[in-house]
GROMACS .gro file of C-alpha atoms in nm:
model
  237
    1UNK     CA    1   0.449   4.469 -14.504
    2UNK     CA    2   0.741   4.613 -14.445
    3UNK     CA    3   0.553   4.874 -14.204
    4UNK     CA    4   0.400   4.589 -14.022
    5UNK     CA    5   0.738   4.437 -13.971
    6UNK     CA    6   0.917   4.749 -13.845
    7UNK     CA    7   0.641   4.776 -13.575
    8UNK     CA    8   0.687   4.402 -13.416
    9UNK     CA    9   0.968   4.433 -13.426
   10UNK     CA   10   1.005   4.741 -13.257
   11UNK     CA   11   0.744   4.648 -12.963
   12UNK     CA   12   0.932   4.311 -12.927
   13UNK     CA   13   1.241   4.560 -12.821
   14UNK     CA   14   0.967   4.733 -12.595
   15UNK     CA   15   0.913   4.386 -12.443
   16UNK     CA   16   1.241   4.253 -12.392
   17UNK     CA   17   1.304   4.576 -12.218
   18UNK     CA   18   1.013   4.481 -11.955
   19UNK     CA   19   1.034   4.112 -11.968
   20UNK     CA   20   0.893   3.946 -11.670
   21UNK     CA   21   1.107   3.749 -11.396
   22UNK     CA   22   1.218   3.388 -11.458
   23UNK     CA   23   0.995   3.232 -11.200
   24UNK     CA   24   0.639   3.374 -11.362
   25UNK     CA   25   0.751   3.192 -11.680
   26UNK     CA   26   0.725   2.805 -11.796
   27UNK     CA   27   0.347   2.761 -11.683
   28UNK     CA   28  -0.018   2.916 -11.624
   29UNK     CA   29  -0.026   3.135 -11.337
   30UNK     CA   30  -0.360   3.110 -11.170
   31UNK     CA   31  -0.266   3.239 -10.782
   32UNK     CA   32  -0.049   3.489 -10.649
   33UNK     CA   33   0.241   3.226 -10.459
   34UNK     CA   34   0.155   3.356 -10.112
   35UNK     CA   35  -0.005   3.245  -9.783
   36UNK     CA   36  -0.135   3.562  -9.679
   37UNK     CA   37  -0.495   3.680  -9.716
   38UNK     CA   38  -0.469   3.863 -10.007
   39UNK     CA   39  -0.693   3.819 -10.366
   40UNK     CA   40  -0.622   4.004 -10.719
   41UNK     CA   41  -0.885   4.173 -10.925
   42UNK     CA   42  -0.875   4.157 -11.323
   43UNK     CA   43  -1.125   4.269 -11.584
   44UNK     CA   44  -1.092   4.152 -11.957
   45UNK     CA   45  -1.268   4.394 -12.197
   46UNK     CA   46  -1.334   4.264 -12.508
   47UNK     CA   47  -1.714   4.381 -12.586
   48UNK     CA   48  -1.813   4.725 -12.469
   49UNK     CA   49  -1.785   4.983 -12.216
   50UNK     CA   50  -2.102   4.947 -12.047
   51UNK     CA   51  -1.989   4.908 -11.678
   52UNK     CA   52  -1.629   5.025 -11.666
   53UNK     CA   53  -1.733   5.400 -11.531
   54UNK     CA   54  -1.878   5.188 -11.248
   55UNK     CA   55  -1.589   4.965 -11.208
   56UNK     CA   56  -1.345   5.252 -11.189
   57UNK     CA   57  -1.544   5.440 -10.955
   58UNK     CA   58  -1.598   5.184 -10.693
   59UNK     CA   59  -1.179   5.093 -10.766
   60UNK     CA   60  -1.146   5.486 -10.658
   61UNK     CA   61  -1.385   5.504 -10.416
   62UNK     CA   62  -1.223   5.149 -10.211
   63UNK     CA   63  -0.887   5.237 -10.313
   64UNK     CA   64  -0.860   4.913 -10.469
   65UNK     CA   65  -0.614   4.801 -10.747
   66UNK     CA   66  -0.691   4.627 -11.039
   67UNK     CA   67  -0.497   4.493 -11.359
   68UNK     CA   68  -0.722   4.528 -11.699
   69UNK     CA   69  -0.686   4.302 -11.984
   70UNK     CA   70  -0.810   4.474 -12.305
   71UNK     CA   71  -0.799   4.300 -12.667
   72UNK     CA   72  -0.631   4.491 -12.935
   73UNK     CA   73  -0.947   4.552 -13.142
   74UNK     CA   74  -1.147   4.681 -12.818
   75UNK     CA   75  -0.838   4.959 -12.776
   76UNK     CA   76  -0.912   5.007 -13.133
   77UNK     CA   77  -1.278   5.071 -13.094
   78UNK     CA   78  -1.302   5.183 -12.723
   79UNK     CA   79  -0.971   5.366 -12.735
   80UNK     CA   80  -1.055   5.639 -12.451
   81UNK     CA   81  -1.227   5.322 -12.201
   82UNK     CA   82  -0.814   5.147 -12.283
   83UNK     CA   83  -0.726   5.521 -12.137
   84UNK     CA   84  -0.915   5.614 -11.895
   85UNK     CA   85  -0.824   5.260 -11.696
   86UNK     CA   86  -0.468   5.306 -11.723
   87UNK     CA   87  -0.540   5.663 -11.583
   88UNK     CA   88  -0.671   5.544 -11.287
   89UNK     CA   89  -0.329   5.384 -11.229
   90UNK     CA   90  -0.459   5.037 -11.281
   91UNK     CA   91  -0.247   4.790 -11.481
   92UNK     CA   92  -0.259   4.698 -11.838
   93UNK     CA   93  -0.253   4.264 -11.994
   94UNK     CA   94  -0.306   4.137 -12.329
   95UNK     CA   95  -0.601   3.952 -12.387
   96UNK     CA   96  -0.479   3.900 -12.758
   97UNK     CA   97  -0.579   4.093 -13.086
   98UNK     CA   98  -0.919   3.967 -13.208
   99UNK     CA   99  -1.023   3.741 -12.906
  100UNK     CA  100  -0.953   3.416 -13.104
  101UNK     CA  101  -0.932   2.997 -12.978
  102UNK     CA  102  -0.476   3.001 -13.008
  103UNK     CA  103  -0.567   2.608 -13.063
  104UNK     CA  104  -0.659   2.696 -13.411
  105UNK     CA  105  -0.377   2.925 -13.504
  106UNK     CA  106  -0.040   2.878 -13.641
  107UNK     CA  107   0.251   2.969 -13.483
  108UNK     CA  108   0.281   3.320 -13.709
  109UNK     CA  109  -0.096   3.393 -13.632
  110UNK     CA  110  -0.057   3.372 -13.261
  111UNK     CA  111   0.240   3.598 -13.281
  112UNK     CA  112   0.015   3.848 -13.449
  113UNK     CA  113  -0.210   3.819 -13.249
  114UNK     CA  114  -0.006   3.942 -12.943
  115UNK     CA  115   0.184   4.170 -13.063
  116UNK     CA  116  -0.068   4.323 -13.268
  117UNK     CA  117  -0.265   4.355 -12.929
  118UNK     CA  118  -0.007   4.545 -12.746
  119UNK     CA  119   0.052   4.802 -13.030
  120UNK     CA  120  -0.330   4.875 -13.007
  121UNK     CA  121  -0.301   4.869 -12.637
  122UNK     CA  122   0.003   5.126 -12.602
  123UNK     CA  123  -0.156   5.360 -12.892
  124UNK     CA  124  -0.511   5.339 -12.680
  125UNK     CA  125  -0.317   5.427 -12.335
  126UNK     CA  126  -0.063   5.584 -12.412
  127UNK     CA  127   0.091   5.359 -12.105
  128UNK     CA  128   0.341   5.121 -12.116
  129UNK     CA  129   0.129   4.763 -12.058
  130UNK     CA  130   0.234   4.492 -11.841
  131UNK     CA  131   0.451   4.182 -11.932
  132UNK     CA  132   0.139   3.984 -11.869
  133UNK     CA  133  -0.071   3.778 -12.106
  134UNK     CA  134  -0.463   3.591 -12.080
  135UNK     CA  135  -0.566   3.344 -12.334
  136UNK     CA  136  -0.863   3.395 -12.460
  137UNK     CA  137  -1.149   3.163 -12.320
  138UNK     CA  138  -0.826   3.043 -12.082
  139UNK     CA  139  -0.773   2.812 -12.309
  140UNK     CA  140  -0.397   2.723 -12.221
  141UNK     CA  141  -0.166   2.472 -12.389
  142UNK     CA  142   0.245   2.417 -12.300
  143UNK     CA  143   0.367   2.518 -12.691
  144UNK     CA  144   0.120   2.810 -12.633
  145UNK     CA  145   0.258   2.933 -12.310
  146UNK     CA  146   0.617   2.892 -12.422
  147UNK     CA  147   0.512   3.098 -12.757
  148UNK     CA  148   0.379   3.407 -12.569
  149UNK     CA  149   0.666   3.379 -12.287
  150UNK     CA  150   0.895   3.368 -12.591
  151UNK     CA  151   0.755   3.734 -12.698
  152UNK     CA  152   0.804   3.845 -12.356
  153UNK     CA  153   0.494   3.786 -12.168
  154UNK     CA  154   0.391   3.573 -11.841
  155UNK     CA  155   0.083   3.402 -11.889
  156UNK     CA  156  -0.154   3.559 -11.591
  157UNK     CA  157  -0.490   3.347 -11.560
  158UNK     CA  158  -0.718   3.341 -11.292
  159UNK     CA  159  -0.853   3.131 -11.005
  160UNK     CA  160  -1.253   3.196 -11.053
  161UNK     CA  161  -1.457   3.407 -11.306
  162UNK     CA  162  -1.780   3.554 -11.169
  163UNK     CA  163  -1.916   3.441 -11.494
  164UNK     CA  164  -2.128   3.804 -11.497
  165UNK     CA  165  -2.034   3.825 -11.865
  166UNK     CA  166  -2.330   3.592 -11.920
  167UNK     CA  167  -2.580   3.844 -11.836
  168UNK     CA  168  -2.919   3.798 -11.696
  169UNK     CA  169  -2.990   3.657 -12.044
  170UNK     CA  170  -2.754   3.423 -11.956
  171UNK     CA  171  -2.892   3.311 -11.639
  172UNK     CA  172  -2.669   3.517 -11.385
  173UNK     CA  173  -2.781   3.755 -11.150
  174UNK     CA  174  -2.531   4.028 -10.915
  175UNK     CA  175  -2.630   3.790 -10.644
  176UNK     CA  176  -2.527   3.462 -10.865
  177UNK     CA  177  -2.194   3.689 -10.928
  178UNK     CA  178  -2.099   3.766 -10.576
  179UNK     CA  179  -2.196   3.383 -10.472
  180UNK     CA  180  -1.918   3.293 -10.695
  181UNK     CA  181  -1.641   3.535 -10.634
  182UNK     CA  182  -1.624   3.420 -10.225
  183UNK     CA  183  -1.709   3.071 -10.271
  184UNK     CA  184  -1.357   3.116 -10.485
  185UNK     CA  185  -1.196   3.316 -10.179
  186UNK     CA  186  -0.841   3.155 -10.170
  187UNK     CA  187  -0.494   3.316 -10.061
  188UNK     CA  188  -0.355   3.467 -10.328
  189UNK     CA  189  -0.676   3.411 -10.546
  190UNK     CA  190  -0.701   3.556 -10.876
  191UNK     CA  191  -1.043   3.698 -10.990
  192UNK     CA  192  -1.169   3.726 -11.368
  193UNK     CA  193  -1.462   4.013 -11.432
  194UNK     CA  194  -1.531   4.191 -11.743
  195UNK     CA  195  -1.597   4.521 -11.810
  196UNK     CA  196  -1.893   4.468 -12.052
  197UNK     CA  197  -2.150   4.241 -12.142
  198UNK     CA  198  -2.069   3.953 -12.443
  199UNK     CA  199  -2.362   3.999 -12.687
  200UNK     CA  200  -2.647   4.017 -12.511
  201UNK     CA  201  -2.839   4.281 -12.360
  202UNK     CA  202  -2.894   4.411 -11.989
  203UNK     CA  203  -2.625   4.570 -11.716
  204UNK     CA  204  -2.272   4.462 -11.681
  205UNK     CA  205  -2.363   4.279 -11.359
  206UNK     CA  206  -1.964   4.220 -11.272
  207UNK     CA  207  -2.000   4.596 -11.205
  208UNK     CA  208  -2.284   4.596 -11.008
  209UNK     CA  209  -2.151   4.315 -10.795
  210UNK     CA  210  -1.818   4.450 -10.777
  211UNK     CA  211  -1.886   4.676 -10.431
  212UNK     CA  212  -2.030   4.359 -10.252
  213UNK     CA  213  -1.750   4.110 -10.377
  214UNK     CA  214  -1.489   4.392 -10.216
  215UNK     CA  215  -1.683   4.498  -9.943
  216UNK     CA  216  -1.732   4.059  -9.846
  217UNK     CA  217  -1.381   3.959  -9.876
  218UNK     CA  218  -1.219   4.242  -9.646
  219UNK     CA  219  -1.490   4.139  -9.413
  220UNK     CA  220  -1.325   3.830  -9.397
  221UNK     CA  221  -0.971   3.996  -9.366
  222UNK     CA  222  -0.843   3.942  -9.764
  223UNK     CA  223  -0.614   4.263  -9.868
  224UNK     CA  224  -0.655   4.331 -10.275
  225UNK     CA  225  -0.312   4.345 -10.405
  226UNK     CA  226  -0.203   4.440 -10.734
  227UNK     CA  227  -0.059   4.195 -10.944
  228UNK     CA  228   0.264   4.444 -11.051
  229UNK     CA  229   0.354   4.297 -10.723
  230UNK     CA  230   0.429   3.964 -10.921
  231UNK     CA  231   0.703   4.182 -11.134
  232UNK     CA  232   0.955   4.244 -10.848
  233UNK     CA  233   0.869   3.909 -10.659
  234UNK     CA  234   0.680   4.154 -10.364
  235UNK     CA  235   0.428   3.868 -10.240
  236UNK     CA  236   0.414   3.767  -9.915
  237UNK     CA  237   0.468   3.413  -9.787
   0.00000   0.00000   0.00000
C-alpha cells in the first residue's frame, strides 16, 4: 500500500508539472476551436497490435501527426507497440487503466484508474504522456470531467469514430470506414481510430482505411494538425 501510494502520488507531481491550460478544462473537448481547415487524428489501443505497424507507417510515409491513447493494461501487455508510437514522435492520452464504464465507479476507483494508466503508460514509453484524457466508450459526465481535470488532465474526445473497431464481423468494411471519417469532415474535427480489432477476428480495417481517409481530406484542402497544438493555445481562428 504504501508503495502504491508513493507512486500516485509521485505522478500527480508529474502532472501538476504539465497541467493543461485553463481554457481546455471545465468540459468535453470534441473539436479543435478553429475555423481553419484543419482535422486531428487519434487512435485508442486497448486490444492488440494488429494494425499499428501500418498506422505508423502510413503516419511516416504522409508525414502526418497523430496523438495515441493507450490503456494502462495494453502498455502493460503491448509495452514495445506503447513505445514504438511515442518513437515516432506521436503524442501520448490516457484512455484509463482497465477500459472500464467511470459511471459505475467510485470516486477512489476512477482515480485509480487514471493514474494507474499513466504509470503504465510512462514505464511502456519511456515518454512523458500528454495532459489529455478519453473516457472510455466516451461516456462523459460533469463530476467525471471535473474528477480527471482535478488530477491534471483535459478531457480530449472526438468528433466521429470510423467505427473500424467493429470489424468485418461487425458489419464494417475499409470502404464503410472511410465513408464515415469525411462525411465527419468538420474544421477542427477530431477523429477516433483504433489500433486493433475489439474481440473479433479479421484486419484492423482503421489501418487499412487510414491512407484513403488522409489522402480524401487534403484533397479537399484539410491540414492534420497535432493536438499538442491545444497545449500552448497554437490553433488558428
Amino acid at each position: 500500500m504504501k508503495r502504491i501510494l508513493a507512486v500516485a502520488a509521485a505522478v500527480l507531481a508529474l502532472l501538476a508539472a504539465a497541467a493543461p491550460p485553463p481554457y481546455l478544462l471545465g468540459a468535453e473537448i470534441r473539436r479543435i476551436p478553429t475555423d481553419d481547415r484543419v482535422m486531428a487524428l487519434t487512435f485508442n489501443a486497448a486490444w492488440d497490435e494488429t494494425g499499428l505497424d501500418t498506422v505508423l507507417a502510413v503516419l511516416r510515409e504522409r508525414s502526418a501527426p497523430a496523438t495515441f491513447f493507450p490503456t494502462g493494461q495494453y502498455a502493460e501487455q503491448h509495452p514495445d507497440a506503447v513505445r514504438a508510437m511515442a518513437a515516432a514522435g506521436h503524442g501520448l492520452g490516457n484512455h484509463s487503466y482497465s477500459h472500464p464504464r467511470f459511471d459505475g465507479l467510485g470516486p477512489q476507483q476512477a482515480r485509480a484508474e487514471v493514474l494507474r494508466a499513466d504509470a503504465a503508460i510512462r514505464t511502456a514509453s519511456g515518454a512523458e504522456p500528454l495532459p489529455f484524457f478519453r473516457f472510455p466508450y466516451s461516456e462523459t459526465t460533469p463530476q467525471g470531467i471535473a474528477d480527471v481535470n482535478a488530477l491534471g488532465f483535459a478531457d480530449i474526445e472526438f468528433t466521429a469514430d470510423t467505427n473500424g473497431y467493429l470489424g468485418e464481423e461487425g458489419g464494417m468494411t475499409v470502404r464503410k470506414a472511410v465513408d464515415r471519417a469525411l462525411a465527419a469532415l468538420v474544421p477542427g474535427g477530431i477523429l477516433q481510430l483504433h489500433v486493433g480489432v475489439s474481440d473479433r477476428e479479421g484486419p484492423c480495417l482503421d489501418a487499412q482505411a487510414l491512407p484513403l481517409i488522409l489522402d480524401a481530406a487534403r484533397a479537399r484542402g484539410y491540414r492534420i494538425l497535432d493536438l499538442r497544438t491545444l497545449l500552448d493555445g497554437a490553433t488558428a481562428r
